[in-house]
Tab-separated table of C-alpha atoms (C1' of nucleotides) in Angstrom:
chain	number	residue	atom	x	y	z
A	12	MET	CA	49.124	49.646	157.427
A	13	THR	CA	46.481	52.067	158.495
A	14	GLU	CA	46.407	55.119	156.234
A	15	LYS	CA	45.077	58.035	158.229
A	16	GLN	CA	45.926	61.681	157.877
A	17	PRO	CA	48.552	62.355	160.541
A	18	PRO	CA	46.881	64.356	163.345
A	19	PRO	CA	48.825	67.262	164.842
A	20	ALA	CA	52.041	65.762	166.128
A	21	PRO	CA	52.713	65.947	169.842
A	22	LEU	CA	54.674	69.079	170.669
A	23	GLY	CA	57.714	67.148	171.871
A	24	LEU	CA	57.913	65.105	168.683
A	25	ALA	CA	57.601	68.207	166.541
A	26	LEU	CA	60.445	69.780	168.498
A	27	ARG	CA	62.536	66.660	168.031
A	28	HIS	CA	61.994	66.685	164.287
A	29	ALA	CA	62.595	70.409	164.073
A	30	HIS	CA	65.845	70.059	165.959
A	31	LEU	CA	66.960	67.048	163.914
A	32	ARG	CA	66.240	68.887	160.710
A	33	ALA	CA	68.175	71.939	161.841
A	34	ALA	CA	71.083	69.857	163.134
A	35	ARG	CA	71.365	67.914	159.890
A	36	THR	CA	71.237	71.008	157.737
A	37	PHE	CA	73.840	72.714	159.898
A	38	ALA	CA	76.062	69.622	159.781
A	39	GLU	CA	75.909	69.709	155.990
A	40	GLU	CA	76.915	73.335	155.895
A	41	LEU	CA	79.713	72.707	158.386
A	42	ARG	CA	81.136	69.691	156.565
A	43	PRO	CA	83.752	71.665	154.602
A	44	LEU	CA	85.000	73.182	157.863
A	45	GLU	CA	85.476	69.749	159.467
A	46	LEU	CA	83.811	71.062	162.599
A	47	GLU	CA	80.956	69.384	164.408
A	48	ASN	CA	77.793	71.158	165.456
A	49	VAL	CA	78.650	71.346	169.146
A	50	TYR	CA	82.063	72.807	168.495
A	51	ALA	CA	80.523	75.376	166.205
A	52	ALA	CA	78.019	76.215	168.930
A	53	VAL	CA	80.832	76.797	171.423
A	54	LEU	CA	82.629	79.106	169.004
A	55	ILE	CA	79.443	81.037	168.306
A	56	ASN	CA	78.809	81.511	172.000
A	57	LEU	CA	82.329	82.702	172.646
A	58	GLY	CA	81.991	85.094	169.739
A	59	LEU	CA	78.656	86.468	170.891
A	60	LEU	CA	79.353	86.730	174.582
A	61	GLY	CA	83.117	86.916	174.814
A	62	SER	CA	85.193	84.889	177.249
A	63	GLN	CA	83.072	82.373	179.168
A	64	THR	CA	83.582	79.820	181.914
A	65	GLN	CA	82.967	76.180	181.076
A	66	ARG	CA	79.934	76.367	183.304
A	67	GLN	CA	78.481	79.214	181.250
A	68	LEU	CA	79.229	77.363	178.038
A	69	MET	CA	77.452	74.265	179.384
A	70	ASP	CA	74.344	76.282	179.968
A	71	SER	CA	74.372	78.104	176.664
A	72	VAL	CA	75.236	75.088	174.541
A	73	GLY	CA	73.205	72.550	176.484
A	74	SER	CA	75.930	69.963	177.107
A	75	ASP	CA	76.780	68.575	180.515
A	76	LYS	CA	79.991	69.397	182.269
A	77	SER	CA	82.015	66.308	181.413
A	78	ALA	CA	81.076	66.662	177.754
A	79	MET	CA	82.138	70.309	177.893
A	80	VAL	CA	85.563	69.362	179.265
A	81	ARG	CA	86.072	67.151	176.208
A	82	HIS	CA	84.763	69.764	173.812
A	83	ILE	CA	87.135	72.399	175.138
A	84	ASP	CA	89.968	69.861	175.074
A	85	SER	CA	89.286	69.189	171.389
A	86	LEU	CA	88.946	72.834	170.467
A	87	GLU	CA	92.092	73.659	172.414
A	88	SER	CA	94.080	70.900	170.704
A	89	ARG	CA	92.959	72.331	167.376
A	90	GLY	CA	94.164	75.726	168.474
A	91	LEU	CA	90.755	77.391	168.256
A	92	VAL	CA	90.265	78.287	171.927
A	93	ARG	CA	92.461	78.620	174.976
A	94	ARG	CA	91.874	78.264	178.693
A	95	ARG	CA	93.041	81.206	180.781
A	96	PRO	CA	92.939	81.742	184.502
A	97	HIS	CA	89.669	83.330	185.494
A	98	PRO	CA	90.298	86.840	186.800
A	99	THR	CA	88.264	86.519	189.984
A	100	ASP	CA	87.428	82.829	190.539
A	101	ARG	CA	90.490	80.650	190.809
A	102	ARG	CA	88.437	77.485	190.415
A	103	ALA	CA	87.188	78.525	186.992
A	104	HIS	CA	88.709	78.841	183.553
A	105	ALA	CA	88.065	81.698	181.208
A	106	VAL	CA	87.699	80.067	177.807
A	107	GLU	CA	88.398	82.422	174.926
A	108	LEU	CA	88.853	82.352	171.170
A	109	THR	CA	92.353	82.352	169.694
A	110	ASP	CA	93.043	84.185	166.445
A	111	ALA	CA	92.530	80.903	164.600
A	112	GLY	CA	89.296	80.532	166.529
A	113	GLU	CA	88.119	83.962	165.401
A	114	ALA	CA	88.869	82.998	161.817
A	115	ALA	CA	87.004	79.709	162.158
A	116	LEU	CA	84.112	81.540	163.789
A	117	ALA	CA	83.749	83.785	160.754
A	118	GLU	CA	83.269	80.729	158.570
A	119	VAL	CA	80.939	79.142	161.094
A	120	LEU	CA	78.742	82.230	161.053
A	121	VAL	CA	78.463	82.017	157.287
A	122	ALA	CA	77.473	78.361	157.565
A	123	ALA	CA	74.970	79.246	160.286
A	124	SER	CA	73.294	81.951	158.272
A	125	ARG	CA	73.108	79.729	155.197
A	126	THR	CA	71.568	77.075	157.431
A	127	GLU	CA	68.913	79.427	158.777
A	128	GLU	CA	68.098	80.646	155.316
A	129	ARG	CA	67.561	77.071	154.111
A	130	LEU	CA	65.537	76.103	157.157
A	131	LEU	CA	63.214	79.078	157.078
A	132	THR	CA	62.186	78.739	153.439
A	133	CYS	CA	59.328	76.601	154.822
A	134	LEU	CA	57.738	79.694	156.284
A	135	GLU	CA	56.483	82.826	154.656
A	136	PRO	CA	58.907	85.728	155.105
A	137	ALA	CA	56.458	87.494	157.387
A	138	GLU	CA	56.165	84.422	159.601
A	139	ARG	CA	59.872	83.916	160.148
A	140	GLY	CA	60.427	86.604	162.705
A	141	ARG	CA	57.298	85.585	164.558
A	142	PHE	CA	58.460	81.980	164.713
A	143	ARG	CA	61.892	82.950	166.015
A	144	GLU	CA	60.350	85.189	168.603
A	145	LEU	CA	57.920	82.558	169.899
A	146	LEU	CA	60.601	79.877	169.810
A	147	GLY	CA	62.956	82.125	171.727
A	148	ARG	CA	60.451	82.636	174.522
A	149	PHE	CA	59.624	78.937	174.551
A	150	ALA	CA	63.271	77.828	174.613
A	151	TYR	CA	64.485	80.399	177.124
A	152	PRO	CA	61.533	80.963	179.409
A	153	ALA	CA	61.803	83.871	181.788
A	154	PRO	CA	62.311	82.496	185.289
A	155	GLU	CA	59.055	84.013	186.505
A	156	ARG	CA	56.203	82.087	188.007
A	157	THR	CA	54.289	82.322	184.763
A	158	CYS	CA	56.763	79.824	183.413
A	159	GLU	CA	57.692	77.063	185.764
B	13	MET	CA	83.726	87.504	182.015
B	14	THR	CA	82.134	89.749	179.475
B	15	GLU	CA	78.647	90.747	180.546
B	16	LYS	CA	76.612	91.550	177.447
B	17	GLN	CA	72.921	91.168	176.900
B	18	PRO	CA	72.494	87.879	175.066
B	19	PRO	CA	71.656	88.638	171.395
B	20	PRO	CA	68.989	86.533	169.698
B	21	ALA	CA	70.221	82.964	169.910
B	22	PRO	CA	70.985	81.133	166.680
B	23	LEU	CA	67.957	79.225	165.486
B	24	GLY	CA	69.609	75.820	165.891
B	25	LEU	CA	70.591	76.532	169.482
B	26	ALA	CA	67.102	77.744	170.326
B	27	LEU	CA	65.696	74.530	168.869
B	28	ARG	CA	68.149	72.483	170.884
B	29	HIS	CA	67.161	74.215	174.103
B	30	ALA	CA	63.487	73.971	173.268
B	31	HIS	CA	63.796	70.261	172.617
B	32	LEU	CA	65.863	69.670	175.740
B	33	ARG	CA	63.320	71.512	177.850
B	34	ALA	CA	60.456	69.526	176.376
B	35	ALA	CA	62.297	66.210	176.710
B	36	ARG	CA	63.140	66.860	180.363
B	37	THR	CA	59.622	67.884	181.244
B	38	PHE	CA	58.194	64.858	179.472
B	39	ALA	CA	60.703	62.562	181.220
B	40	GLU	CA	59.543	63.940	184.575
B	41	GLU	CA	55.915	63.284	183.736
B	42	LEU	CA	56.755	59.787	182.491
B	43	ARG	CA	58.820	58.819	185.524
B	44	PRO	CA	55.915	57.123	187.386
B	45	LEU	CA	55.221	55.006	184.298
B	46	GLU	CA	58.827	53.771	184.119
B	47	LEU	CA	58.795	54.429	180.400
B	48	GLU	CA	61.401	56.424	178.531
B	49	ASN	CA	60.585	59.209	176.104
B	50	VAL	CA	61.346	57.213	172.960
B	51	TYR	CA	59.181	54.311	174.032
B	52	ALA	CA	56.368	56.692	174.797
B	53	ALA	CA	56.816	58.234	171.356
B	54	VAL	CA	56.514	54.824	169.717
B	55	LEU	CA	53.326	54.070	171.640
B	56	ILE	CA	51.833	57.438	170.734
B	57	ASN	CA	52.600	56.896	167.066
B	58	LEU	CA	51.058	53.459	167.081
B	59	GLY	CA	48.025	54.876	168.801
B	60	LEU	CA	47.645	57.764	166.385
B	61	LEU	CA	48.369	55.973	163.158
B	62	GLY	CA	47.605	52.343	163.932
B	63	SER	CA	49.857	49.445	163.004
B	64	GLN	CA	53.156	50.635	161.513
B	65	THR	CA	56.271	49.074	160.034
B	66	GLN	CA	59.543	49.656	161.826
B	67	ARG	CA	60.556	51.804	158.895
B	68	GLN	CA	57.525	54.056	159.397
B	69	LEU	CA	58.199	54.247	163.124
B	70	MET	CA	61.797	55.262	162.452
B	71	ASP	CA	60.593	58.156	160.371
B	72	SER	CA	57.920	59.335	162.740
B	73	VAL	CA	59.978	58.980	165.909
B	74	GLY	CA	63.290	60.085	164.428
B	75	SER	CA	65.446	57.129	165.503
B	76	ASP	CA	67.617	55.152	163.128
B	77	LYS	CA	66.810	51.601	162.175
B	78	SER	CA	69.126	49.735	164.538
B	79	ALA	CA	67.855	51.823	167.445
B	80	MET	CA	64.289	51.041	166.403
B	81	VAL	CA	64.996	47.294	166.442
B	82	ARG	CA	66.100	47.624	170.068
B	83	HIS	CA	63.151	49.822	170.997
B	84	ILE	CA	60.662	47.356	169.588
B	85	ASP	CA	62.538	44.502	171.279
B	86	SER	CA	62.211	46.287	174.620
B	87	LEU	CA	58.570	47.166	174.160
B	88	GLU	CA	57.811	43.636	173.010
B	89	SER	CA	59.566	42.092	176.021
B	90	ARG	CA	57.432	44.338	178.234
B	91	GLY	CA	54.353	43.099	176.450
B	92	LEU	CA	53.319	46.513	175.146
B	93	VAL	CA	53.632	45.864	171.413
B	94	ARG	CA	53.833	42.848	169.155
B	95	ARG	CA	55.354	42.167	165.752
B	96	ARG	CA	52.996	40.643	163.217
B	97	PRO	CA	53.599	39.584	159.651
B	98	HIS	CA	52.955	42.487	157.319
B	99	PRO	CA	49.932	41.743	155.148
B	100	THR	CA	51.532	42.642	151.830
B	101	ASP	CA	55.288	42.982	152.342
B	102	ARG	CA	56.870	39.827	153.666
B	103	ARG	CA	60.102	41.622	154.518
B	104	ALA	CA	58.359	43.973	156.895
B	105	HIS	CA	56.792	43.644	160.325
B	106	ALA	CA	53.519	45.210	161.293
B	107	VAL	CA	54.127	46.535	164.792
B	108	GLU	CA	50.961	46.973	166.808
B	109	LEU	CA	49.826	47.744	170.336
B	110	THR	CA	48.805	44.916	172.643
B	111	ASP	CA	46.004	45.435	175.170
B	112	ALA	CA	48.620	46.261	177.777
B	113	GLY	CA	50.111	48.675	175.254
B	114	GLU	CA	46.748	50.399	174.796
B	115	ALA	CA	46.477	50.767	178.558
B	116	ALA	CA	49.997	52.173	178.820
B	117	LEU	CA	49.246	54.521	175.940
B	118	ALA	CA	46.311	56.002	177.822
B	119	GLU	CA	48.636	56.947	180.674
B	120	VAL	CA	51.271	58.213	178.266
B	121	LEU	CA	48.725	60.528	176.678
B	122	VAL	CA	47.866	61.974	180.065
B	123	ALA	CA	51.579	62.566	180.738
B	124	ALA	CA	51.957	64.123	177.286
B	125	SER	CA	49.114	66.544	177.741
B	126	ARG	CA	50.334	67.547	181.188
B	127	THR	CA	53.746	68.108	179.632
B	128	GLU	CA	52.387	70.339	176.898
B	129	GLU	CA	50.384	72.311	179.389
B	130	ARG	CA	53.470	72.953	181.497
B	131	LEU	CA	55.624	73.817	178.496
B	132	LEU	CA	53.193	76.246	176.943
B	133	THR	CA	52.628	78.357	180.037
B	134	CYS	CA	55.528	80.461	178.673
B	135	LEU	CA	53.318	81.720	175.900
B	136	GLU	CA	50.093	83.661	175.990
B	137	PRO	CA	47.090	81.436	175.329
B	138	ALA	CA	46.496	83.135	172.004
B	139	GLU	CA	50.065	82.478	170.911
B	140	ARG	CA	50.072	78.779	171.642
B	141	GLY	CA	48.172	77.616	168.609
B	142	ARG	CA	50.198	79.906	166.390
B	143	PHE	CA	53.446	78.486	167.760
B	144	ARG	CA	52.316	74.906	167.248
B	145	GLU	CA	51.209	75.671	163.744
B	146	LEU	CA	54.470	77.360	162.735
B	147	LEU	CA	56.516	74.674	164.454
B	148	GLY	CA	54.559	71.984	162.664
B	149	ARG	CA	55.297	73.471	159.278
B	150	PHE	CA	58.923	73.985	160.210
B	151	ALA	CA	59.369	70.461	161.557
B	152	TYR	CA	57.449	68.669	158.817
B	153	PRO	CA	58.059	70.750	155.710
B	154	ALA	CA	55.945	69.916	152.706
B	155	PRO	CA	58.160	68.194	150.150
B	156	GLU	CA	57.614	70.986	147.624
B	157	ARG	CA	60.315	73.123	146.089
B	158	THR	CA	59.446	75.943	148.457
B	159	CYS	CA	61.071	73.831	151.120
B	160	GLU	CA	64.162	71.995	150.064
C	12	DT	C1'	68.968	46.703	142.361
C	13	DA	C1'	66.755	48.563	146.253
C	14	DT	C1'	64.510	47.898	150.709
C	15	DT	C1'	63.213	45.732	155.508
C	16	DG	C1'	64.880	44.171	159.301
C	17	DT	C1'	68.791	42.288	161.878
C	18	DT	C1'	73.369	42.236	163.898
C	19	DA	C1'	77.893	44.095	164.929
C	20	DT	C1'	81.242	47.706	165.461
C	21	DA	C1'	83.260	52.003	167.037
C	22	DC	C1'	82.415	56.384	168.665
C	23	DT	C1'	80.044	59.749	171.217
C	24	DC	C1'	76.729	61.596	174.601
C	25	DT	C1'	74.324	61.104	179.137
C	26	DA	C1'	74.040	60.317	183.830
C	27	DT	C1'	76.338	59.417	187.838
C	28	DA	C1'	79.673	59.698	191.001
C	29	DA	C1'	83.876	60.690	193.072
C	30	DC	C1'	87.736	63.928	193.689
C	31	DT	C1'	90.528	68.690	193.992
C	32	DA	C1'	90.807	73.209	194.588
C	33	DT	C1'	88.663	76.716	195.556
C	34	DA	C1'	84.528	79.835	197.127
D	26	DT	C1'	78.688	73.606	202.469
D	27	DA	C1'	78.539	74.501	197.687
D	28	DT	C1'	80.695	75.156	193.142
D	29	DA	C1'	84.210	74.666	188.901
D	30	DG	C1'	86.547	71.609	186.698
D	31	DT	C1'	88.409	66.921	186.028
D	32	DT	C1'	88.205	61.976	185.611
D	33	DA	C1'	86.012	57.465	185.425
D	34	DT	C1'	82.255	54.444	184.620
D	35	DA	C1'	78.098	52.227	182.679
D	36	DG	C1'	74.329	52.727	179.638
D	37	DA	C1'	72.221	54.432	175.553
D	38	DG	C1'	72.257	56.688	171.007
D	39	DT	C1'	74.484	57.429	166.318
D	40	DA	C1'	76.782	56.109	162.251
D	41	DT	C1'	78.413	52.665	159.529
D	42	DA	C1'	78.574	48.535	157.422
D	43	DA	C1'	77.429	43.992	156.374
D	44	DC	C1'	73.928	40.351	155.712
D	45	DA	C1'	69.398	37.582	154.555
D	46	DA	C1'	65.009	37.718	152.796
D	47	DT	C1'	62.154	39.914	149.823
D	48	DA	C1'	60.527	43.543	146.605
DNA sequence: TATTGTTATACTCTATAACTATA
DNA sequence: TATAGTTATAGAGTATAACAATA
């Protein structure tokens, strides 16, 4: 096989590898909790932002709406979240953490911070904040015309 | 629903959104070619690195080995790649681009560079190289003990 | 013994579309 | 008319395991 130095990987491939690496590390850290990455992401979002509609959770977690129905079903059957009537929109559900969900979230946050610590050892301490900041703007572009 | 300012997203979630955004943009640019992202990634890798085993392609594209079998099957049935006997390892296949594959690759590279241009408009020109560099080290950590 | 590629399985996600009840 | 949530479907990916040929 040809043995060349790998040229700079295409941006999309680098993002795929970065995401795979992060997802695998997170999955390892979550294994003792018997929680999958997506479920952990839902709990984290509910913890950060409080009660959310399924629509909001879709957007913040990045799953589509039928997947989100199943995720909430699973989390609800495990007693970690509950669906409540939305106070102003009768079509929507307000999904919120139960007490068991709050407890699970605390463990998830520990797993998440251990994950980030492991992932970021690749970068110099001074670079870590810069990377997060650039990644944040790349991942969540402001809806201005500078960013289509 | 609670209306707080979103705190800095967890690293893993930001990577997921970043990858989703890139994958969707790339899929849009690839639509006229009737090629899916993974197939394009295989072609790009073959173009960059020359003939590769399926094992090598798995690693560089990030698919598992049974998925890679199907990808190569599809690309081969479209006449874009061919499997050749590996010169030194008789278990392995040397996967290489056909002439039609080289032609398709040229179009894929145009789509890829348009994609990157669109994606990176979120960042100031001066930040783009920095982001790629940090992302590259994050995604492809050197196998030293500084990076587990 | 370990690895490359192949096949098969079960499970999950994605994309799509319909449907309801609301807005 | 559009949206939130639900359900159903087909297609593709993932994870796992087995297997043959070869290292």
